XYZ file of C-alpha atoms in Angstrom:
335
model
C 144.627 141.195 97.963
C 146.390 138.026 96.811
C 146.315 137.090 93.052
C 146.835 133.860 91.238
C 150.391 135.077 90.426
C 151.099 135.311 94.165
C 149.872 131.790 94.670
C 151.852 130.482 91.682
C 155.001 132.118 93.157
C 154.508 130.577 96.628
C 153.539 127.205 95.278
C 156.302 127.157 92.695
C 154.037 126.464 89.752
C 152.727 128.357 86.742
C 149.797 130.753 86.880
C 147.828 128.634 84.383
C 148.264 125.604 86.778
C 146.808 127.696 89.588
C 143.895 128.652 87.367
C 143.179 124.996 86.486
C 143.284 123.992 90.192
C 141.028 126.806 91.402
C 138.523 126.592 88.496
C 138.779 122.763 88.231
C 139.095 123.239 84.502
C 141.768 120.489 83.934
C 143.167 117.557 85.747
C 146.165 118.469 88.017
C 147.925 115.936 90.071
C 146.887 115.605 93.738
C 150.344 116.606 95.071
C 150.387 119.880 93.060
C 146.682 120.660 93.783
C 147.450 120.333 97.486
C 150.378 122.785 97.196
C 148.224 125.321 95.288
C 145.317 125.082 97.714
C 147.652 125.358 100.685
C 149.265 128.451 99.196
C 145.898 130.001 98.398
C 144.829 129.377 102.110
C 148.058 130.979 103.445
C 147.530 134.051 101.295
C 143.742 134.245 102.161
C 143.019 134.204 98.428
C 139.387 134.878 97.498
C 138.379 134.281 93.816
C 136.948 137.308 92.082
C 133.278 136.823 91.330
C 133.499 139.694 88.760
C 136.454 138.034 86.983
C 134.710 134.631 86.863
C 131.437 136.205 85.594
C 133.292 137.895 82.756
C 134.874 134.610 81.855
C 131.728 132.483 81.755
C 129.408 135.460 80.787
C 127.205 134.820 83.854
C 126.997 136.711 87.088
C 124.650 134.326 88.834
C 122.522 137.368 89.711
C 118.922 138.123 88.995
C 117.370 141.636 89.088
C 113.824 142.262 90.288
C 111.727 145.350 90.096
C 108.702 145.694 92.353
C 106.140 148.526 92.931
C 106.030 150.014 96.353
C 102.893 149.205 98.260
C 101.793 148.793 101.866
C 100.289 145.453 100.645
C 102.282 142.547 102.188
C 101.317 140.569 99.049
C 104.414 141.868 97.366
C 106.684 140.982 100.243
C 105.328 137.397 100.280
C 106.050 137.051 96.544
C 109.547 138.442 96.965
C 110.118 135.894 99.729
C 109.345 133.126 97.255
C 111.669 134.680 94.678
C 114.532 135.162 97.150
C 114.334 131.589 98.592
C 114.237 130.113 95.046
C 117.265 132.152 94.049
C 119.096 130.981 97.152
C 118.348 127.363 96.410
C 119.462 127.734 92.784
C 122.790 129.422 93.771
C 121.706 132.897 92.506
C 121.865 136.322 94.136
C 118.946 138.703 93.956
C 119.095 142.520 93.457
C 115.775 144.083 94.447
C 114.813 147.539 93.125
C 111.826 149.546 94.340
C 110.221 151.724 91.647
C 108.017 153.720 94.095
C 105.314 153.508 91.341
C 107.357 156.015 89.273
C 107.723 155.379 85.498
C 110.996 157.136 85.127
C 112.499 155.518 88.210
C 111.355 152.139 86.844
C 113.245 152.799 83.580
C 116.311 154.013 85.433
C 116.340 150.839 87.618
C 116.057 148.628 84.536
C 119.044 150.391 83.018
C 121.098 150.066 86.297
C 120.363 146.320 86.549
C 121.282 145.720 82.952
C 124.542 147.633 83.404
C 125.312 145.486 86.444
C 125.149 142.489 84.001
C 122.263 140.667 85.725
C 121.557 137.304 83.937
C 117.828 138.008 83.808
C 115.053 140.263 85.098
C 111.807 139.727 87.055
C 109.333 142.588 86.770
C 106.380 143.120 89.095
C 105.365 146.658 88.242
C 101.853 147.808 87.475
C 103.339 150.801 85.537
C 104.626 148.342 82.912
C 101.158 147.705 81.542
C 101.052 148.956 77.965
C 104.586 150.308 78.233
C 107.236 149.833 75.532
C 110.684 149.505 77.175
C 113.195 150.451 74.438
C 116.184 149.266 76.480
C 115.097 145.629 76.143
C 115.691 145.952 72.385
C 119.309 146.691 73.103
C 119.682 143.621 75.283
C 117.824 140.940 73.323
C 119.684 138.062 75.072
C 118.533 139.050 78.595
C 115.450 137.022 79.522
C 112.556 138.873 81.175
C 109.718 137.356 83.193
C 106.713 139.616 84.064
C 104.756 138.745 87.195
C 101.055 139.220 87.727
C 100.314 142.076 85.382
C 98.585 142.556 82.032
C 99.478 142.936 78.323
C 103.067 143.987 77.580
C 104.479 145.644 74.508
C 107.798 143.704 74.787
C 108.685 140.055 74.587
C 108.634 138.286 77.954
C 107.525 135.232 79.799
C 104.637 135.741 82.111
C 103.485 134.366 85.421
C 99.975 135.233 86.379
C 97.065 134.541 88.659
C 93.805 133.429 87.098
C 92.034 136.615 88.345
C 88.909 136.045 86.205
C 88.279 132.636 87.794
C 89.180 134.075 91.310
C 86.647 136.864 90.973
C 83.976 134.365 89.764
C 84.770 131.969 92.629
C 84.488 134.749 95.266
C 81.169 136.055 94.051
C 79.704 132.581 93.441
C 80.539 131.611 97.054
C 78.610 134.613 98.312
C 75.728 133.690 96.105
C 75.826 130.012 97.053
C 75.794 131.157 100.713
C 72.341 132.608 100.046
C 73.264 136.277 99.253
C 71.183 137.953 96.544
C 72.654 141.399 97.266
C 76.342 141.275 96.278
C 78.336 144.487 96.000
C 81.908 144.811 94.694
C 84.766 147.055 95.594
C 87.242 146.769 92.693
C 90.891 147.707 92.380
C 91.845 150.384 89.786
C 90.216 149.123 86.590
C 92.965 150.295 84.327
C 94.977 147.368 85.778
C 94.500 144.053 84.092
C 94.154 142.030 87.243
C 91.599 144.364 88.821
C 89.596 144.298 85.631
C 89.630 140.478 85.459
C 88.441 140.108 89.064
C 85.555 142.514 88.273
C 84.725 140.555 85.120
C 84.570 137.374 87.211
C 82.175 139.178 89.596
C 79.942 140.201 86.738
C 79.960 136.707 85.224
C 78.759 135.178 88.444
C 76.053 137.886 88.983
C 74.788 137.309 85.371
C 74.866 133.544 85.703
C 72.666 133.783 88.906
C 70.261 136.155 87.311
C 70.861 138.845 89.906
C 70.450 142.578 89.312
C 73.416 144.899 89.242
C 73.050 147.861 91.685
C 75.464 150.621 90.672
C 75.307 151.984 94.237
C 77.018 148.799 95.439
C 79.921 148.858 93.005
C 82.883 151.193 93.774
C 86.328 151.437 92.205
C 89.160 151.873 94.672
C 92.961 151.572 94.785
C 93.983 148.216 96.292
C 95.045 149.905 99.563
C 93.486 150.024 103.049
C 92.408 153.684 102.676
C 90.683 152.899 99.372
C 88.599 150.106 100.980
C 87.758 152.350 103.944
C 86.575 155.164 101.615
C 84.751 152.799 99.282
C 82.689 151.262 102.024
C 81.634 154.719 103.290
C 80.712 155.685 99.741
C 78.486 152.639 99.442
C 76.924 153.466 102.884
C 76.337 157.032 101.862
C 74.166 155.941 98.939
C 71.588 154.118 101.016
C 70.945 150.497 101.951
C 74.010 148.249 102.216
C 74.036 144.965 100.280
C 74.011 141.786 102.402
C 77.468 140.977 101.101
C 80.525 142.508 99.333
C 83.361 141.051 97.212
C 86.385 143.143 98.026
C 89.030 142.679 95.352
C 91.953 142.428 97.702
C 92.543 141.741 101.366
C 94.124 145.167 102.062
C 90.922 146.961 100.984
C 88.971 144.392 103.061
C 90.875 145.600 106.108
C 89.834 149.168 105.375
C 86.190 147.945 104.978
C 86.322 146.208 108.371
C 87.669 149.338 110.005
C 84.982 151.597 108.434
C 82.218 149.186 109.398
C 83.421 149.013 113.012
C 83.362 152.823 113.207
C 79.762 152.795 112.106
C 78.687 149.960 114.432
C 78.092 147.620 111.461
C 78.844 144.041 112.385
C 80.624 141.595 110.049
C 79.242 139.140 109.067
C 75.975 139.694 110.913
C 75.089 142.847 109.071
C 77.257 142.404 105.976
C 79.386 139.611 104.693
C 82.817 140.112 103.257
C 85.104 138.095 101.033
C 88.566 139.264 100.090
C 91.306 138.295 97.598
C 95.006 137.331 97.969
C 94.981 135.576 101.333
C 97.852 137.598 102.736
C 99.325 136.215 105.957
C 97.438 138.602 108.237
C 94.014 137.775 106.720
C 93.397 134.970 109.246
C 94.275 137.274 112.114
C 91.712 140.057 111.201
C 88.606 140.251 113.318
C 86.645 138.479 112.053
C 89.101 136.243 110.228
C 88.733 136.911 106.478
C 87.206 134.514 104.015
C 89.266 135.082 100.887
C 90.584 133.759 97.554
C 94.117 132.380 98.089
C 96.655 133.483 95.501
C 99.657 131.278 95.497
C 102.238 134.007 96.293
C 105.224 131.820 97.174
C 104.593 129.638 94.131
C 104.285 132.744 91.990
C 107.817 133.755 93.029
C 109.167 130.281 92.648
C 107.563 129.808 89.222
C 109.043 133.152 88.049
C 112.582 132.100 89.030
C 112.223 128.635 87.466
C 110.851 130.137 84.219
C 113.754 132.576 84.035
C 116.351 129.907 84.596
C 114.798 127.770 81.855
C 115.263 130.684 79.468
C 118.850 131.148 80.585
C 119.527 127.439 79.922
C 117.865 127.770 76.429
C 115.347 125.068 77.281
C 112.698 127.045 75.451
C 112.743 129.851 72.926
C 108.973 130.796 72.870
C 107.554 133.226 75.420
C 105.729 131.172 78.030
C 102.616 132.000 80.091
C 102.368 130.173 83.374
C 98.995 130.585 85.019
C 98.524 129.680 88.703
C 94.987 128.869 89.885
C 93.365 130.516 92.888
C 91.560 128.563 95.679
C 88.869 129.524 98.211
C 89.747 129.898 101.920
C 86.751 129.816 104.204
C 86.922 131.683 107.467
C 84.485 133.784 109.537
C 83.571 136.828 107.525
C 80.684 135.311 105.493
C 77.262 134.630 106.984
C 75.398 131.674 105.390
C 71.765 132.733 104.827
C 70.256 129.605 103.221
C 70.566 127.184 106.137
């Protein structure tokens, strides 16, 4: 592999002159610059990204940790992150934690050793965790995406899940439903708890009764929604509507209902949460709460770059607001 010394020898100039031409760090006459560039081309010289990163103390690389899930929500967020990195001239290293705490910590160590400029974390296992390694790298900015309280300093990008849960439940109530069930995510997770709190707020505001048989905690996956619907069904009469706290569980509910000959929305109305890409292709197409996944990824990258450029010192919280997407899975009763 050719070096700057090889180029200097072929062009008949000093190594420092070659460095100034290639790095554009000082004015060099047009005639000499042309000689250097021609020599570099002849020798197939490729500048070392590692050497340059050591010189400027930047690798133009961002590390991202994400929890494994069958939920395409994560893939849609990663797409926003990757595209934003590309437009900003950064590379992305993606690590999958498999939901394992030790693997998560090992991945963080690996990314820091590879001298990433900053970290994006989208791991539910981080909630309430103290990550000691961050104390050894105080200059590496960290942005946490879509999860709850952290025991380390970081910027945070989150969806307003409390408002989203309230909007979903209120939509069912405004559509004439007085029987509203809820299939929650795991309530140890901040976002699942906030969506459930939004549900309770709307129920209380409307003066409706809570029926514990219609409230089931599940796992944010298709299988969890499937089992939760069958659990509600086993306890007796179904409610006229159910707020399912993410679209993946709603898919499981639709499958379980089909098996039992229960029609949606004729027999029970459903509203989901996330608005993943396939939600509109379900049968029936799913009414849901849209979470701005691409903007979540884009905002995370922009926030991290602001920290890298020292535009702000304080930890920032960026909250993205959900919106309602009406499709075909909710029957209006009050018309």
